[in-house]
Each structure stands twice: as C-alpha cells, then as structure tokens.
Tab-separated table of C-alpha atoms in Angstrom:
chain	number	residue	atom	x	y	z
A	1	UNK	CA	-69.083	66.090	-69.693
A	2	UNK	CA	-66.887	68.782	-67.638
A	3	UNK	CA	-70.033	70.039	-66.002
A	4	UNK	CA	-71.055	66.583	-64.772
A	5	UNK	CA	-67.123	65.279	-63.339
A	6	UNK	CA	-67.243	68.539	-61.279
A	7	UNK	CA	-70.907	67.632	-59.879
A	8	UNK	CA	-69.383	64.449	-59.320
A	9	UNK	CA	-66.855	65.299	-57.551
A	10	UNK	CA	-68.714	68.173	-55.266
A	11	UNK	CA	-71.106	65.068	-54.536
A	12	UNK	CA	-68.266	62.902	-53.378
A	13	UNK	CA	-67.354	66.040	-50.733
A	14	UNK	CA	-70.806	66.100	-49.688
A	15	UNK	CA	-71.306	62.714	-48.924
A	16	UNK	CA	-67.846	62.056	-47.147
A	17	UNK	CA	-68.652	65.218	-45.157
A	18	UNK	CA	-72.153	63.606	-44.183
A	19	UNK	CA	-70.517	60.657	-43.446
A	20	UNK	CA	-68.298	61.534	-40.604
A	21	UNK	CA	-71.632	63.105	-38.685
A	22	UNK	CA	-73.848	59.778	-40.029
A	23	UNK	CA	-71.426	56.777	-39.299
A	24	UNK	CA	-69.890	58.152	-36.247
A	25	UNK	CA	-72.044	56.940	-34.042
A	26	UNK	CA	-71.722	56.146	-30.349
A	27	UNK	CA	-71.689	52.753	-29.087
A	28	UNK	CA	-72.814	54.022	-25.759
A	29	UNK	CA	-76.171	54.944	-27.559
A	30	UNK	CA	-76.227	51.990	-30.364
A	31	UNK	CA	-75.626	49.126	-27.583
A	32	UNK	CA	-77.196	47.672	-24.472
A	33	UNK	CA	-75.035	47.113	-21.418
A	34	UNK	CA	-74.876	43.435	-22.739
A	35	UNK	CA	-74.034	44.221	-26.192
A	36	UNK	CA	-71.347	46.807	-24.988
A	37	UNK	CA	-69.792	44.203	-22.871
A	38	UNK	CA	-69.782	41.715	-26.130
A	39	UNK	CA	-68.184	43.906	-28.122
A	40	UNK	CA	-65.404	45.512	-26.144
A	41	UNK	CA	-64.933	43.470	-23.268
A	42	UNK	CA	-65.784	46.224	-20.402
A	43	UNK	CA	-69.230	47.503	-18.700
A	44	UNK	CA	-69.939	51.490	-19.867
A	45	UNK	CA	-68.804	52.629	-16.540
A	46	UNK	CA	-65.546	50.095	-16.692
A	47	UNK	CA	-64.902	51.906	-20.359
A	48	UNK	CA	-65.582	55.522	-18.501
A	49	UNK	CA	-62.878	54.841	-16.315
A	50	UNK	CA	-60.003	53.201	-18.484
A	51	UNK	CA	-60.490	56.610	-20.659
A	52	UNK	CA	-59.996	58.972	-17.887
A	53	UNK	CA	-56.483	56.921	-17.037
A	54	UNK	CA	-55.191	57.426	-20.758
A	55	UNK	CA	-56.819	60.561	-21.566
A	56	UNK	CA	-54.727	62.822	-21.686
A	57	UNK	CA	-52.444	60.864	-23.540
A	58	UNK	CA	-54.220	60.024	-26.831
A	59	UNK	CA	-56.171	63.392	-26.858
A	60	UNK	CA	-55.792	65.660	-29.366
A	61	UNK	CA	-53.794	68.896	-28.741
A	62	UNK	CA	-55.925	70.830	-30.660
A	63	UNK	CA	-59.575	70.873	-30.045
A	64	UNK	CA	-59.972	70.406	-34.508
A	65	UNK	CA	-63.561	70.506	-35.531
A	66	UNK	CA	-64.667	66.491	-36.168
A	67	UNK	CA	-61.810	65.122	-33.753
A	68	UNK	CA	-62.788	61.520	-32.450
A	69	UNK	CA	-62.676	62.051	-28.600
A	70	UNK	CA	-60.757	60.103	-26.517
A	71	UNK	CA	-63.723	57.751	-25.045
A	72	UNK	CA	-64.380	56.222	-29.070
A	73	UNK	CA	-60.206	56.168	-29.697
A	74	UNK	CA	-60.929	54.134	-26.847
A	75	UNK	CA	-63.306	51.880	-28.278
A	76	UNK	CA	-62.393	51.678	-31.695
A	77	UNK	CA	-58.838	50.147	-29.825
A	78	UNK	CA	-60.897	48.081	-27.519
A	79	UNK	CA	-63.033	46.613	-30.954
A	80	UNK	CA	-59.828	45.188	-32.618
A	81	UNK	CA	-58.016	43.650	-29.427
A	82	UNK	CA	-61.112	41.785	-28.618
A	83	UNK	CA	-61.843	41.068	-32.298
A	84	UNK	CA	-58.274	41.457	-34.310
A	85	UNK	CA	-60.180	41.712	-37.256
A	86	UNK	CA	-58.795	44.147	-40.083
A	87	UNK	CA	-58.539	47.738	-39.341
A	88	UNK	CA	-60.767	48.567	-42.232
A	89	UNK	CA	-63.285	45.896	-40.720
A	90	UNK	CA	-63.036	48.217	-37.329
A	91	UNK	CA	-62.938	51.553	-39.551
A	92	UNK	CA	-66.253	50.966	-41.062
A	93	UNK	CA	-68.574	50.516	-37.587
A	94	UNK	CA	-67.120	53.923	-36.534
A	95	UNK	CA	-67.065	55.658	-39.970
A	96	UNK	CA	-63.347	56.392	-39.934
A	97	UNK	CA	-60.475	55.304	-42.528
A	98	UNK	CA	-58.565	52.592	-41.634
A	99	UNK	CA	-55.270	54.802	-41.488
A	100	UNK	CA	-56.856	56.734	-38.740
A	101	UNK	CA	-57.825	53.187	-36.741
A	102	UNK	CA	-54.365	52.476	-37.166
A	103	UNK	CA	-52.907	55.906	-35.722
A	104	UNK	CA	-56.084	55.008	-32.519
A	105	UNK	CA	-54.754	51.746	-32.100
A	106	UNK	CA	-51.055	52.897	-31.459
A	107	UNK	CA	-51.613	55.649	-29.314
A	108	UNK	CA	-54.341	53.902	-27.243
A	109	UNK	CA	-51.675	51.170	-27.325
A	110	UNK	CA	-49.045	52.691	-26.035
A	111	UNK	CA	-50.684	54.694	-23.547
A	112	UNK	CA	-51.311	51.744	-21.882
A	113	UNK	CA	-48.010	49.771	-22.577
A	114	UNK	CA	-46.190	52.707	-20.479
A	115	UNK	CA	-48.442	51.936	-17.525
A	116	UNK	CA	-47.256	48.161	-17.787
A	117	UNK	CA	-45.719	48.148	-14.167
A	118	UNK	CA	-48.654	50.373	-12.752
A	119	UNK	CA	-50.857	47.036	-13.448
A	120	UNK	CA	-48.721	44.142	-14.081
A	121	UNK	CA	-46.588	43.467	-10.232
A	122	UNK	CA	-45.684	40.645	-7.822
A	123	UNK	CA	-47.697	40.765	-4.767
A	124	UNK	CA	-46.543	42.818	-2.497
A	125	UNK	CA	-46.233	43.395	0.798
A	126	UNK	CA	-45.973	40.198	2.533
A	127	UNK	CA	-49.121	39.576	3.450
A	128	UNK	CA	-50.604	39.938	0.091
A	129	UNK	CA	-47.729	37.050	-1.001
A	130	UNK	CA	-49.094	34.862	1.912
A	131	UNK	CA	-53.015	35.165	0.411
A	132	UNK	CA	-51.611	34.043	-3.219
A	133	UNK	CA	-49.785	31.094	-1.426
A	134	UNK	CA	-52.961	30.013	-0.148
A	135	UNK	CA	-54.710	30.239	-2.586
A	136	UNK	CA	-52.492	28.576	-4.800
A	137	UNK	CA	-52.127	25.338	-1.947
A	138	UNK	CA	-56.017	25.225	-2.246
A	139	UNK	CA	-55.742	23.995	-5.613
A	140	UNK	CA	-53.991	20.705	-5.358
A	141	UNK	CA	-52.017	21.099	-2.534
A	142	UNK	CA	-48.345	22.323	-3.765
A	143	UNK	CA	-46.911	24.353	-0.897
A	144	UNK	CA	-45.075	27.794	-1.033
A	145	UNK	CA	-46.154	29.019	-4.648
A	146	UNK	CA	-46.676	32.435	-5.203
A	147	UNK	CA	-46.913	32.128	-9.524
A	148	UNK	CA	-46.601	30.072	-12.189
A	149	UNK	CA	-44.751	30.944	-15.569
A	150	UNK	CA	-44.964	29.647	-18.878
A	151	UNK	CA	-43.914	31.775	-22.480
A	152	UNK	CA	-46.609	31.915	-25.082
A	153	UNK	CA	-45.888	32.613	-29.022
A	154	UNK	CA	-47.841	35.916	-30.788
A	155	UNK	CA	-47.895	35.138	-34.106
A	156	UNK	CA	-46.962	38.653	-36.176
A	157	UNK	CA	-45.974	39.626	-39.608
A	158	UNK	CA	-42.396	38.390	-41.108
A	159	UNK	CA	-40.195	41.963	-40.651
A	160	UNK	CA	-38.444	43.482	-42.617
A	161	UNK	CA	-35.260	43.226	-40.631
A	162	UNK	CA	-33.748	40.033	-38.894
A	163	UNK	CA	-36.639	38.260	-40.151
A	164	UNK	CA	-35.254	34.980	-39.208
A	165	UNK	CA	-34.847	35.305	-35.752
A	166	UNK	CA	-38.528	35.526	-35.177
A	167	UNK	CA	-39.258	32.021	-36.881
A	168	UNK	CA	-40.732	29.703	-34.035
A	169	UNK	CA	-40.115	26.506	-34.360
A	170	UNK	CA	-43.205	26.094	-35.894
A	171	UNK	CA	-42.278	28.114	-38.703
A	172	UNK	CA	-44.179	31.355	-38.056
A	173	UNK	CA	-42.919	34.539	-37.116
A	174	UNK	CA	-43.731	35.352	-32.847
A	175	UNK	CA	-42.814	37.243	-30.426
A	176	UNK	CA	-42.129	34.701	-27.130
A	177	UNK	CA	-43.826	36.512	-24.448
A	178	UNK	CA	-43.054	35.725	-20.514
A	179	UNK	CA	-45.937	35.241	-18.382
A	180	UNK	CA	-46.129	34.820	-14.457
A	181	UNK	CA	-49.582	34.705	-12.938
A	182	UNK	CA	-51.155	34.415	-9.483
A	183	UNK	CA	-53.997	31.943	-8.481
A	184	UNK	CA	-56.828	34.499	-9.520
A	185	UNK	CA	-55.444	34.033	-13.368
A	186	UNK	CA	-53.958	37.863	-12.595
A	187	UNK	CA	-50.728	38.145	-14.483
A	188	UNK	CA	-48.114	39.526	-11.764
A	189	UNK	CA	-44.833	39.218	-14.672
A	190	UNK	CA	-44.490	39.885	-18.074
A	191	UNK	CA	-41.571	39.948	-20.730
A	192	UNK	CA	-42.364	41.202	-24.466
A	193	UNK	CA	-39.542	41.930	-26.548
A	194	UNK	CA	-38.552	38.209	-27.369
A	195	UNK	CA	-38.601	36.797	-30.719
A	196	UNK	CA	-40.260	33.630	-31.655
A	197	UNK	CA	-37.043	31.717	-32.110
A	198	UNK	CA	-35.487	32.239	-28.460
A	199	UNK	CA	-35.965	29.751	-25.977
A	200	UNK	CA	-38.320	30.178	-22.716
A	201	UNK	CA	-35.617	29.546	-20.426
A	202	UNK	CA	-33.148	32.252	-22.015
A	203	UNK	CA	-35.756	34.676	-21.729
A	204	UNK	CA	-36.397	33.546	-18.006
A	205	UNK	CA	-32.599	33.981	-17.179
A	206	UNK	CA	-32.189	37.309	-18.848
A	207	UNK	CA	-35.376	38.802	-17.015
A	208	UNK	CA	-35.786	40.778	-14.014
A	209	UNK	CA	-37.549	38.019	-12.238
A	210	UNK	CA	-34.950	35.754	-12.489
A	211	UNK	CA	-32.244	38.593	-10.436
A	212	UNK	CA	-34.750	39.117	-8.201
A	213	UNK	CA	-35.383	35.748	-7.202
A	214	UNK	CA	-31.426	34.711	-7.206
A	215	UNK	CA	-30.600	37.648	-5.194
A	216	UNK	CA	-30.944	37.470	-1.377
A	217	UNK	CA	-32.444	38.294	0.380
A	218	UNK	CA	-35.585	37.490	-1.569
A	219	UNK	CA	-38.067	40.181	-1.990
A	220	UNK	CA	-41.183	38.116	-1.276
A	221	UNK	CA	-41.631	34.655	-0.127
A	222	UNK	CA	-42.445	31.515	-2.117
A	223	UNK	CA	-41.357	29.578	-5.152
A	224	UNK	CA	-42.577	29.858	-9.180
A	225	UNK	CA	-43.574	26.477	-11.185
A	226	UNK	CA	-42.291	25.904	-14.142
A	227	UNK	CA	-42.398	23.331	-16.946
A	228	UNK	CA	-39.769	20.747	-18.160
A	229	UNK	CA	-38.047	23.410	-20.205
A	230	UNK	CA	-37.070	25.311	-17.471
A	231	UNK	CA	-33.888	25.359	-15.221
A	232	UNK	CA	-34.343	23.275	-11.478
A	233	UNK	CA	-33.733	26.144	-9.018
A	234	UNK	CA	-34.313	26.380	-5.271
A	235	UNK	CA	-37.268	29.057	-6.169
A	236	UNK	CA	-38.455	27.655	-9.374
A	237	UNK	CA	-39.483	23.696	-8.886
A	238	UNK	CA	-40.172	21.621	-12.660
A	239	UNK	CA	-41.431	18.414	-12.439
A	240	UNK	CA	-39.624	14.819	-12.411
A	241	UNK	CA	-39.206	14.175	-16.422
A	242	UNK	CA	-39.240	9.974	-15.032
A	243	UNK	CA	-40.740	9.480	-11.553
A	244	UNK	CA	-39.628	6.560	-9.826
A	245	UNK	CA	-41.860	6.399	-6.582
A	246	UNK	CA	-45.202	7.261	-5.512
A	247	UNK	CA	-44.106	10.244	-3.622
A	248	UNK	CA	-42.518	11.348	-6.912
A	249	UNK	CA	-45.400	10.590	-8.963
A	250	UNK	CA	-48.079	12.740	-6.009
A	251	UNK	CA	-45.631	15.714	-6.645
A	252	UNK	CA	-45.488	15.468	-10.278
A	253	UNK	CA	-49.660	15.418	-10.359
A	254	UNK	CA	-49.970	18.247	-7.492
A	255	UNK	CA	-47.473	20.166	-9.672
A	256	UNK	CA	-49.071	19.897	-13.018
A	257	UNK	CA	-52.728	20.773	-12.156
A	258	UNK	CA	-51.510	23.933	-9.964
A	259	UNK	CA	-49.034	24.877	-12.783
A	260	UNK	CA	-52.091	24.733	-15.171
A	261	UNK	CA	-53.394	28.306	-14.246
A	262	UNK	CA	-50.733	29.723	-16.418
A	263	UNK	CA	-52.640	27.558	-19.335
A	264	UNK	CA	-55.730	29.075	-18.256
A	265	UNK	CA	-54.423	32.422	-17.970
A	266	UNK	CA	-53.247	32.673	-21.540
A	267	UNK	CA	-55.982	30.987	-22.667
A	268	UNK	CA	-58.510	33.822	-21.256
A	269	UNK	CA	-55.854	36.474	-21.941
A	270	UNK	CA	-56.019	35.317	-26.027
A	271	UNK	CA	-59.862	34.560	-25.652
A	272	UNK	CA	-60.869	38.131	-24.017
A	273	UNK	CA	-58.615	39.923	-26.981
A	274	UNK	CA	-58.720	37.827	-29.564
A	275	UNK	CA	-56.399	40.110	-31.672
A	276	UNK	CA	-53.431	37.671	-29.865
A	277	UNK	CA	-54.334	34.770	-30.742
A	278	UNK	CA	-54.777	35.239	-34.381
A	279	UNK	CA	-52.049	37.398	-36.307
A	280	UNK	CA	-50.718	40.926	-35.613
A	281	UNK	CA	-50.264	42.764	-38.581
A	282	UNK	CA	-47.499	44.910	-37.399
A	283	UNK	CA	-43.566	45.048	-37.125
A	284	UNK	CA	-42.276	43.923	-33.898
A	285	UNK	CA	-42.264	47.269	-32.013
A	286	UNK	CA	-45.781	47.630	-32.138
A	287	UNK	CA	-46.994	44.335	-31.944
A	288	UNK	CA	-45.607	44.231	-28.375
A	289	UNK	CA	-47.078	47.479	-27.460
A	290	UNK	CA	-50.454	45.933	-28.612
A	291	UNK	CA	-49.191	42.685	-26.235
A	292	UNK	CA	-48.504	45.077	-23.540
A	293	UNK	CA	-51.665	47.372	-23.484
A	294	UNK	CA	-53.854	43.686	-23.609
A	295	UNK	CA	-51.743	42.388	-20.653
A	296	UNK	CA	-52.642	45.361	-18.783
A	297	UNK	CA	-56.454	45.326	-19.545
A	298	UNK	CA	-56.377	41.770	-18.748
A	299	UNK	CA	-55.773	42.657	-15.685
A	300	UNK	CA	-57.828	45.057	-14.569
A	301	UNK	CA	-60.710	42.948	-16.190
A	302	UNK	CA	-59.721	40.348	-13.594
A	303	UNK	CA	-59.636	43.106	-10.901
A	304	UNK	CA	-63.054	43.642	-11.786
A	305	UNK	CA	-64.195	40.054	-11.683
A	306	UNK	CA	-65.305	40.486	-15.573
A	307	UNK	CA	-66.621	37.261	-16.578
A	308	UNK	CA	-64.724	35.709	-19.855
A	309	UNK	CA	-67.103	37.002	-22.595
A	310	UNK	CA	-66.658	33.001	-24.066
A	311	UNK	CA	-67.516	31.560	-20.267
A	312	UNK	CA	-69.346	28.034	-22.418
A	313	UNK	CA	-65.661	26.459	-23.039
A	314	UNK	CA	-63.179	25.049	-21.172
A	315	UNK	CA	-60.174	27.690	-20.334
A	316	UNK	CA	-57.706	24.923	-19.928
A	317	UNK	CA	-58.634	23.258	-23.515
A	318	UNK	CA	-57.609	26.493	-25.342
A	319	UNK	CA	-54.256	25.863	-26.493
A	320	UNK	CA	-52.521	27.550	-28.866
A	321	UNK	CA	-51.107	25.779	-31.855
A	322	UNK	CA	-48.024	27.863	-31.674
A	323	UNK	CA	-47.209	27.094	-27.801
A	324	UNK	CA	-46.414	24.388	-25.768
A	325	UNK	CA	-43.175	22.690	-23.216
A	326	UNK	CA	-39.572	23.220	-24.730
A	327	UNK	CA	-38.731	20.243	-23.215
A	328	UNK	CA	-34.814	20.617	-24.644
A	329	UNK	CA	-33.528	22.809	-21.464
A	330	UNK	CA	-30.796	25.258	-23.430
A	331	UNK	CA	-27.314	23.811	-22.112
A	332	UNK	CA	-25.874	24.819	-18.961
A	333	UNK	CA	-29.239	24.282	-16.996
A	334	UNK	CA	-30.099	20.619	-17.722
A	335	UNK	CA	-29.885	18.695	-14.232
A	336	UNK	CA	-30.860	21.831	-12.557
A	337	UNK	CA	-28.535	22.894	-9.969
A	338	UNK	CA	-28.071	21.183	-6.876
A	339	UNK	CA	-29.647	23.319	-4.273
A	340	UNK	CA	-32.511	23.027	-6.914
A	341	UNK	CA	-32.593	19.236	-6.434
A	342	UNK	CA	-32.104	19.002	-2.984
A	343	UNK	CA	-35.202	21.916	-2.719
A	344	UNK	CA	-37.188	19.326	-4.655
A	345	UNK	CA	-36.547	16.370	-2.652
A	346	UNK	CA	-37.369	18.381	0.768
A	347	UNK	CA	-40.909	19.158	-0.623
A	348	UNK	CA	-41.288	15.573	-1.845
A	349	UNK	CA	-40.238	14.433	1.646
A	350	UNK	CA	-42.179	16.805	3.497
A	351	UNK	CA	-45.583	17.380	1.179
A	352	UNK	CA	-45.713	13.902	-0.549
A	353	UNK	CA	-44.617	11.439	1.638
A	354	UNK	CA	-47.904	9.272	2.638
C-alpha cells in the first residue's frame, strides 16, 4: 500500500512537470491573426509592441528555468480584461495556477496604470484642440467642444474596509470612474479612485480638470458637455432641464447627440475588455489599477484604428445597468453659476437662433 502512495505521488510530479512544457503553449502559434485579435483584442505585431513598453517591468529578475516571459504575462492579462472570466478559467488555456494569473494580472496591471498620463491627455498644442473642435461641430453642430464627460460605475467586490461607502445607489459596490473623451471615442481624462456612492459632480470638482479649466488663463481652448447632474459653468455647458423656446429646444438636441460619444466611449471601453463591465473580483486598490491599465489600452487600440471586436451592435445601446444621469446636482451647484448661464444663453443666441 506504501509502495503504491509513493508511485502515486512520483506520478503526480511527473505529470505536473509535463504539464508546464505541454499546456504552455503559445497563442502566437495556436491562433490565426483573426483568432488572436478575438481573443486579446490586438494584432500579433500590436501585442509585440505593448510588451516591449512594459517589459522590463513585469520581467522576472532572475532568468528561473520555466519563467513565463513577458510577451504570455502579457497575454494571459490581455485574456481576462477582454474576457473577465475567472482566473482559473484564464489559468487553464496557458497551463498556469490561477495564483500565478493573479500575480500576471497585477503586475501587467500596474505597469500600465503608471503610464496612465503617457496615454490618457487633453489635446495639446493648440492646433491639435482646434482638430477635436471640429470634429466634434461635425457631429450635430455644437460649437467650441473639445470633450465630453460622463462617470461610469465598475462594479467590484464588497471590501473589507469602509464597505459602505462603495454602495451605488443601485446597491452594488463600484468604483465611480471620470471619463472625458474626444470625438474619435479617445479618452483624453480619467479619475479612478472614487467609490460607488460619491456623486459625479463631487468627483468633477475635486479633479484636476476642473482647476485647470477654472484657472486662467485656460490651457487649451473650448468647453466640456456635461449631463444634468453636473454644475452650469462658463466651460462646461448641461442642457436646459425645461426648454421653453425653439432655440432652447435646437440646443438641447445638438447637445445631447454630441454629448453621446461619452455613451459610446464607455460602451466600447466595457465591450473591448469585458472584465469592466461584469464584476472585479478585487479590493479597491487593484480594481482601479485593472481600470487604469484598460483605459490606457483603450486608447492605443483607438490610436490604431482597431475595430470593436463586437462591431454587429449598436455602441450607443450598450448601457450599463449600473450608470446613468444623477440628475440631483449635490447642493451648492444647482442653478449653475451665472457666468455659466449667461455662457449658455450666448451660444443659444448665436448657434440656435433660426
């Protein structure tokens, strides 16, 4: 009986041994370019490149014998943003445990979280500004907008600590993230260290995008649209909650289809990495760091001009259950201020007036 628990357990060895060298396989020889691109949401020579940017960050120091290289770290990270299915889902297409696919997906993570402001910027210099202005006017016509901003919820895990201050008022524990994008669905602004329960215009007013646009002079031209829930200001224009004229009415409909590219925006940022718009499994910290590093791959899939891997629906018909207006404008900013108002009526006046 001895004999045969020790032949047991020298078999178990084996075959776990085997199995790193058997399972391990590369998707660069398993999948076509089309399959790749299904999978993990980049072209082989897009995922060649994103690896040399964080290499040297998520290598490992030593050069141990059966070390996953940095390119399938890569990968297995790419496989559960665009999926967020369970890690021991992910571990079992690369042959790894699913502690070690949770180790990958921090460091790959955070490697790109800390290059957040490398990727993620207004448009700058001026004439770059001017181009997203345009393009923006194309659209339906609202004048002087250089982004639009909206907060969407990321539903996590309840922590362990101040667990109630990340209940949404949906119930569910978020994190409230700040988005600002440009016409091209590029997101130029991001906040993520919010928690579900704080309202989007708090985390407008205690952002860096809100001193840099009060502060004059401004650092680039143009105005952001907001919904109902944010405060009227001079640079940030919301739309009349009851429209009384025609003019009104044109401004109110020119507003709401240009501010819908933030919709679409979030809605191909949670359909490209799907991992947001089902539930992170992870305290706070690393849930935005997860946020962060999608934010930034968003981007550069955009730079790319990466069609949406689910290009057969409508972009602006994927809403998330857990977002939507706060329409209740936190006190102290209902009305707007009065250099908001009077920017408001000078648009109508000068834009709307036919």
């Amino acid at each position: 009986m001895a004999d045969r628990l020790v032949f047991l357990l020298v078999l178990r060895r084996a075959l776990r041994r085997e199995r790193v060298f058997r399972d391990r396989q590369n998707p660069f020889d398993v999948y076509d370019d089309v399959d790749l691109y299904c999978r993990f949401r980049f072209r082989r020579p897009d995922i060649v490149e994103l690896c040399n940017i964080i290499k040297d960050d998520i290598d490992h120091p030593l050069n141990r014998k059966g070390a996953m290289p940095p390119i399938m770290q890569l990968m297995v990270a790419l496989r559960f943003y665009a999926t967020g299915c369970f890690q021991q889902v992910v571990g079992d297409i690369f042959g790894i445990d699913k502690t070690t696919v949770s180790r990958i997906i921090e460091k790959v993570s955070r490697a790109f979280s800390v290059r957040l402001n490398e990727f993620v910027r207004l448009p700058t210099p001026l004439q770059e500004a001017d181009q997203t202005i345009a393009k923006f006017y194309q659209k339906a016509d609202f004048p002087n907008v250089v982004g639009c901003i909206d907060c969407t919820h990321v539903q996590i895990l309840a922590p362990t600590e101040n667990e109630h201050v990340y209940v949404n008022r949906k119930g569910r524990h978020s994190i409230n993230v700040q988005l600002v994008c440009d016409a091209d669905l590029i997101i130029i602004n991001c906040v993520v260290n919010w928690p579900g329960s704080v309202h989007d215009s708090r985390i407008l007013r205690e952002s860096n995008i809100f001193q840099l646009f009060e502060t004059l002079p401004r650092p680039i031209p143009g105005i952001l649209l907001g919904d109902a829930g944010y405060p009227l200001k001079e640079w940030l224009m919301t739309p009349f909650t009851d429209p009384q004229t025609r003019e009104k009415e044109r401004f109110n409909g020119s507003h709401c289809s240009t501010r819908s590219t933030i919709e679409r925006t979030n809605g191909v940022l949670k359909k490209r990495w799907h991992c947001l718009h089902s539930q992170l499994r992870y305290d706070p910290p690393r849930a935005c760091r997860i946020i962060m590093a999608c934010t930034v791959l968003h981007n550069v899939a955009m730079t790319l001009g990466l069609p949406d891997p689910d290009s057969d629906t409508d972009d602006s018909d994927n809403s998330d259950p857990e977002d939507g207006s706060d329409d209740e404008i936190e006190n102290g900013d209902r009305n707007g201020a009065v250099s908001g108002r009077l920017a408001r009526e000078r648009i109508v006046a000068r834009y709307f007036h036919k």
